[in-house]
């Protein structure tokens, strides 16, 4: 497990990609469209992936009331946003919508390194599924 965490850091450190233009999903219908795509569940989050026709990477983050009160939900969303802003410019694909869904307790209480590793593994799994469909 420790080696996987180190590999996740190395993947992001080795790639010197310019900051990608990541747009934000804001409307409910955009989140609903993304929910019809592929999904990967981790201990700390759920990642949804759906193709878009806009030629941009789009990101949506959501946490239900099951995650906790407003303070806890906002902390969870901040952590997920930080991970996505770090990883998507390197590992994200243009033309896809990514939705991160926080999980009860684990999104807030897990170490940042574990969250990042889960997100990277989820991205790799989802991209393998999309490559298999093409």
Coordinates of N, CA and C in Angstrom, one line a residue:
X1 N 0.8 -1.2 0.0 CA 0.0 0.0 0.0 C 0.9 1.3 0.0
X2 N 1.9 1.2 0.8 CA 2.8 2.4 0.8 C 3.5 2.6 -0.5
X3 N 3.8 1.6 -1.2 CA 4.4 1.7 -2.6 C 3.4 2.3 -3.5
X4 N 2.1 2.0 -3.4 CA 1.1 2.5 -4.3 C 1.0 4.0 -4.0
X5 N 1.0 4.4 -2.8 CA 0.9 5.9 -2.4 C 2.1 6.6 -3.0
X6 N 3.3 6.0 -2.9 CA 4.5 6.7 -3.5 C 4.4 6.8 -5.0
X7 N 3.8 5.7 -5.6 CA 3.6 5.8 -7.1 C 2.7 6.9 -7.5
X8 N 1.6 7.1 -6.7 CA 0.7 8.1 -7.0 C 1.3 9.5 -7.0
X9 N 2.2 9.7 -6.0 CA 2.9 11.0 -5.9 C 3.9 11.1 -7.1
X10 N 4.5 10.1 -7.5 CA 5.5 10.1 -8.6 C 4.8 10.4 -9.9
X11 N 3.6 9.9 -10.1 CA 2.9 10.1 -11.3 C 2.6 11.6 -11.5
X12 N 2.2 12.2 -10.4 CA 1.8 13.7 -10.5 C 3.1 14.5 -10.5
X13 N 4.2 14.1 -9.9 CA 5.4 14.9 -9.8 C 6.1 14.9 -11.1
X14 N 6.1 13.7 -11.8 CA 6.9 13.5 -13.0 C 6.3 14.3 -14.2
X15 N 5.0 14.5 -14.2 CA 4.4 15.1 -15.3 C 4.4 16.6 -15.1
X16 N 4.9 17.3 -16.1 CA 4.9 18.8 -16.0 C 4.0 19.3 -17.1
X17 N 2.7 19.2 -16.8 CA 1.7 19.6 -17.7 C 1.3 21.0 -17.4
X18 N 1.0 21.8 -18.4 CA 0.5 23.1 -18.1 C -0.9 23.0 -17.5
X19 N -1.2 24.0 -16.7 CA -2.5 24.0 -16.0 C -3.7 23.9 -17.0
X20 N -4.4 22.8 -16.9 CA -5.5 22.6 -17.9 C -6.7 23.5 -17.5
X21 N -7.5 23.8 -18.5 CA -8.6 24.6 -18.3 C -9.8 23.7 -17.8
X22 N -10.0 23.7 -16.5 CA -11.0 22.8 -15.9 C -12.2 23.7 -15.6
X23 N -13.3 23.3 -16.3 CA -14.6 24.0 -16.1 C -15.3 23.3 -15.0
X24 N -16.4 24.0 -14.5 CA -17.1 23.5 -13.3 C -18.5 23.2 -13.8
X25 N -19.0 22.0 -13.3 CA -20.4 21.6 -13.5 C -21.2 22.4 -12.5
X26 N -22.3 23.1 -12.9 CA -23.0 23.9 -12.0 C -24.5 23.6 -11.9
X27 N -25.0 23.1 -13.0 CA -26.5 22.9 -13.1 C -26.8 21.4 -12.8
X28 N -28.0 21.2 -12.2 CA -28.4 19.9 -11.8 C -28.4 18.9 -13.0
X29 N -28.9 19.4 -14.1 CA -29.0 18.5 -15.3 C -27.6 18.1 -15.8
X30 N -26.5 18.9 -15.5 CA -25.2 18.4 -15.9 C -24.8 17.3 -15.0
X31 N -25.1 17.4 -13.7 CA -24.8 16.3 -12.8 C -25.6 15.0 -13.1
X32 N -26.8 15.2 -13.5 CA -27.7 14.0 -13.9 C -27.1 13.3 -15.1
X33 N -26.7 14.1 -16.1 CA -26.0 13.5 -17.3 C -24.8 12.8 -16.9
X34 N -24.0 13.3 -16.0 CA -22.7 12.7 -15.6 C -23.1 11.4 -14.9
X35 N -24.2 11.3 -14.1 CA -24.5 10.1 -13.4 C -24.9 9.0 -14.3
X36 N -25.2 9.3 -15.5 CA -25.6 8.2 -16.5 C -24.3 7.5 -17.1
X37 N -23.2 8.1 -16.8 CA -21.9 7.5 -17.3 C -21.4 6.4 -16.4
X38 N -20.1 6.2 -16.5 CA -19.4 5.2 -15.8 C -19.1 5.7 -14.3
X39 N -19.0 4.8 -13.4 CA -18.7 5.2 -12.0 C -17.8 4.2 -11.4
X40 N -16.9 4.7 -10.5 CA -16.0 3.8 -9.8 C -16.1 4.2 -8.3
X41 N -16.3 3.2 -7.4 CA -16.4 3.5 -6.0 C -15.1 3.1 -5.3
X42 N -14.7 4.0 -4.4 CA -13.5 3.8 -3.6 C -14.0 3.9 -2.1
X43 N -13.1 3.6 -1.2 CA -13.5 3.8 0.2 C -13.8 5.2 0.6
X44 N -13.1 6.1 -0.1 CA -13.2 7.5 0.4 C -14.1 8.4 -0.5
X45 N -14.4 7.9 -1.7 CA -15.2 8.7 -2.6 C -15.8 7.9 -3.7
X46 N -16.7 8.5 -4.5 CA -17.2 7.9 -5.7 C -16.9 8.8 -6.9
X47 N -16.4 8.3 -8.0 CA -16.0 9.1 -9.1 C -16.9 8.7 -10.3
X48 N -17.5 9.6 -10.9 CA -18.4 9.4 -12.1 C -17.7 10.0 -13.3
X49 N -17.9 9.4 -14.4 CA -17.2 9.9 -15.7 C -18.2 9.8 -16.8
X50 N -18.4 10.8 -17.6 CA -19.2 10.8 -18.7 C -18.6 11.7 -19.8
X51 N -18.8 11.3 -21.0 CA -18.2 12.0 -22.1 C -19.1 13.3 -22.4
X52 N -18.4 14.4 -22.8 CA -19.1 15.6 -23.2 C -18.7 16.0 -24.6
X53 N -19.4 16.8 -25.3 CA -19.1 17.3 -26.6 C -18.4 18.7 -26.6
X54 N -18.0 19.1 -25.5 CA -17.5 20.5 -25.4 C -16.0 20.6 -25.6
X55 N -15.3 19.5 -25.5 CA -13.8 19.6 -25.7 C -13.1 20.2 -24.5
X56 N -13.7 20.0 -23.3 CA -13.0 20.6 -22.1 C -13.2 19.5 -21.0
X57 N -12.3 19.7 -20.0 CA -12.4 18.9 -18.8 C -13.4 19.6 -17.9
X58 N -14.4 19.0 -17.4 CA -15.4 19.6 -16.5 C -15.4 18.8 -15.2
X59 N -15.6 19.5 -14.1 CA -15.5 18.9 -12.8 C -16.7 19.3 -12.0
X60 N -17.3 18.4 -11.3 CA -18.4 18.6 -10.4 C -18.1 17.9 -9.1
X61 N -18.4 18.5 -8.0 CA -18.2 17.9 -6.7 C -19.4 18.1 -5.8
X62 N -19.8 17.0 -5.2 CA -21.0 17.0 -4.4 C -20.9 16.2 -3.2
X63 N -21.5 16.6 -2.1 CA -21.6 15.8 -0.8 C -23.0 16.0 -0.3
X64 N -23.6 14.8 0.0 CA -25.0 14.9 0.5 C -24.9 15.1 2.0
X65 N -26.1 15.3 2.6 CA -26.2 15.5 4.0 C -25.7 14.4 4.9
X66 N -25.6 13.2 4.2 CA -25.1 12.0 4.9 C -23.7 12.2 5.3
X67 N -22.9 13.0 4.6 CA -21.5 13.3 4.9 C -21.4 14.0 6.2
X68 N -22.3 14.9 6.6 CA -22.2 15.6 7.8 C -22.9 17.0 7.7
X69 N -22.7 17.8 8.7 CA -23.3 19.1 8.7 C -22.6 20.0 7.6
X70 N -23.0 21.2 7.5 CA -22.5 22.1 6.4 C -21.0 22.3 6.5
X71 N -20.5 22.4 7.7 CA -19.0 22.6 7.9 C -18.3 21.4 7.4
X72 N -18.7 20.2 7.8 CA -18.1 18.9 7.3 C -18.2 18.8 5.8
X73 N -19.4 19.0 5.3 CA -19.6 18.9 3.8 C -18.6 19.8 3.1
X74 N -18.5 21.1 3.5 CA -17.7 22.0 2.8 C -16.2 21.6 3.0
X75 N -15.8 21.1 4.1 CA -14.4 20.6 4.2 C -14.2 19.4 3.3
X76 N -15.1 18.5 3.2 CA -15.0 17.4 2.2 C -14.9 17.9 0.8
X77 N -15.7 18.8 0.4 CA -15.7 19.4 -0.9 C -14.3 20.1 -1.2
X78 N -13.8 20.8 -0.2 CA -12.5 21.5 -0.4 C -11.4 20.5 -0.6
X79 N -11.4 19.4 0.1 CA -10.4 18.3 0.0 C -10.5 17.7 -1.4
X80 N -11.7 17.4 -1.8 CA -11.9 16.7 -3.2 C -11.5 17.7 -4.3
X81 N -11.8 19.0 -4.1 CA -11.5 20.0 -5.1 C -10.0 20.1 -5.2
X82 N -9.3 20.1 -4.1 CA -7.8 20.2 -4.1 C -7.2 19.0 -4.8
X83 N -7.7 17.8 -4.6 CA -7.2 16.6 -5.3 C -7.4 16.7 -6.8
X84 N -8.6 17.1 -7.1 CA -9.0 17.1 -8.5 C -8.1 18.2 -9.3
X85 N -7.9 19.3 -8.7 CA -7.2 20.4 -9.3 C -5.7 20.0 -9.5
X86 N -5.2 19.1 -8.6 CA -3.9 18.6 -8.7 C -3.7 17.5 -9.8
X87 N -4.7 16.6 -9.8 CA -4.6 15.4 -10.7 C -5.2 15.5 -12.1
X88 N -6.3 16.2 -12.2 CA -7.0 16.3 -13.5 C -6.1 16.9 -14.6
X89 N -5.4 18.0 -14.4 CA -4.6 18.5 -15.5 C -3.6 17.5 -16.0
X90 N -3.1 16.6 -15.2 CA -2.2 15.6 -15.6 C -2.9 14.3 -16.1
X91 N -3.9 13.8 -15.4 CA -4.5 12.6 -15.7 C -5.8 12.6 -16.4
X92 N -6.5 13.8 -16.3 CA -7.8 13.9 -16.9 C -7.7 14.0 -18.4
X93 N -8.9 13.7 -19.1 CA -9.0 13.7 -20.5 C -9.9 14.8 -21.0
X94 N -9.5 15.5 -22.0 CA -10.4 16.5 -22.5 C -11.6 15.9 -23.1
X95 N -12.8 16.5 -22.9 CA -14.0 15.9 -23.5 C -14.7 15.0 -22.5
X96 N -14.4 15.1 -21.2 CA -15.0 14.3 -20.2 C -15.5 15.1 -19.0
X97 N -16.6 14.7 -18.4 CA -17.1 15.3 -17.2 C -16.7 14.4 -16.0
X98 N -16.2 14.9 -15.0 CA -15.8 14.1 -13.8 C -16.6 14.7 -12.6
X99 N -17.3 13.8 -11.9 CA -18.0 14.1 -10.7 C -17.5 13.3 -9.6
X100 N -17.1 14.1 -8.5 CA -16.6 13.4 -7.3 C -17.7 13.5 -6.2
X101 N -18.0 12.4 -5.6 CA -19.0 12.4 -4.5 C -18.4 12.0 -3.2
X102 N -18.5 12.8 -2.2 CA -17.9 12.5 -0.9 C -18.7 11.4 -0.2
X103 N -17.9 10.7 0.6 CA -18.5 9.6 1.4 C -18.5 10.0 2.9
X104 N -19.5 9.4 3.6 CA -19.7 9.7 5.0 C -18.4 9.4 5.8
X105 N -17.9 10.4 6.5 CA -16.8 10.4 7.4 C -15.4 10.2 6.7
X106 N -15.4 9.3 5.8 CA -14.1 8.9 5.2 C -13.4 10.0 4.3
X107 N -14.2 10.8 3.6 CA -13.6 11.8 2.8 C -12.9 12.9 3.7
X108 N -13.5 13.2 4.8 CA -12.9 14.2 5.7 C -11.8 13.6 6.6
X109 N -12.0 12.4 7.1 CA -11.1 11.9 8.1 C -9.9 11.2 7.5
X110 N -9.9 10.8 6.2 CA -8.8 10.0 5.6 C -7.6 11.0 5.3
X111 N -6.4 10.5 5.3 CA -5.3 11.3 5.0 C -5.4 11.7 3.5
X112 N -4.8 12.9 3.3 CA -4.8 13.5 1.9 C -4.2 12.5 0.9
X113 N -3.1 11.9 1.3 CA -2.4 11.0 0.4 C -3.3 9.8 0.0
X114 N -4.0 9.3 0.9 CA -4.9 8.2 0.6 C -6.0 8.6 -0.3
X115 N -6.6 9.8 -0.1 CA -7.6 10.4 -1.0 C -7.1 10.5 -2.4
X116 N -5.8 11.1 -2.5 CA -5.2 11.3 -3.8 C -5.0 10.0 -4.5
X117 N -4.5 9.0 -3.8 CA -4.3 7.6 -4.3 C -5.6 7.0 -4.8
X118 N -6.7 7.1 -4.0 CA -8.0 6.6 -4.4 C -8.5 7.3 -5.7
X119 N -8.3 8.6 -5.8 CA -8.7 9.3 -7.0 C -7.9 8.9 -8.2
X120 N -6.6 8.7 -8.1 CA -5.8 8.3 -9.2 C -6.2 6.9 -9.7
X121 N -6.4 6.0 -8.7 CA -6.8 4.6 -9.1 C -8.1 4.6 -9.8
X122 N -9.1 5.4 -9.3 CA -10.4 5.5 -9.9 C -10.3 6.1 -11.3
X123 N -9.5 7.1 -11.5 CA -9.3 7.6 -12.9 C -8.7 6.6 -13.8
X124 N -7.7 5.9 -13.4 CA -7.1 4.8 -14.2 C -8.2 3.7 -14.6
X125 N -8.9 3.3 -13.6 CA -10.0 2.3 -13.8 C -11.0 2.8 -14.8
X126 N -11.5 4.0 -14.6 CA -12.5 4.6 -15.5 C -12.0 4.8 -16.9
X127 N -10.7 5.2 -17.0 CA -10.2 5.4 -18.4 C -10.0 4.1 -19.1
X128 N -9.6 3.0 -18.3 CA -9.5 1.7 -18.9 C -10.9 1.2 -19.5
X129 N -11.9 1.5 -18.7 CA -13.3 1.1 -19.2 C -13.7 1.9 -20.4
X130 N -13.3 3.2 -20.5 CA -13.7 4.0 -21.7 C -12.9 3.5 -22.9
X131 N -11.6 3.1 -22.7 CA -10.8 2.6 -23.8 C -11.3 1.3 -24.3
X132 N -11.9 0.5 -23.4 CA -12.4 -0.8 -23.7 C -13.7 -0.7 -24.5
X133 N -14.5 0.4 -24.3 CA -15.7 0.6 -25.0 C -15.5 1.1 -26.4
X134 N -14.4 1.9 -26.6 CA -14.1 2.5 -27.9 C -13.6 1.5 -29.0

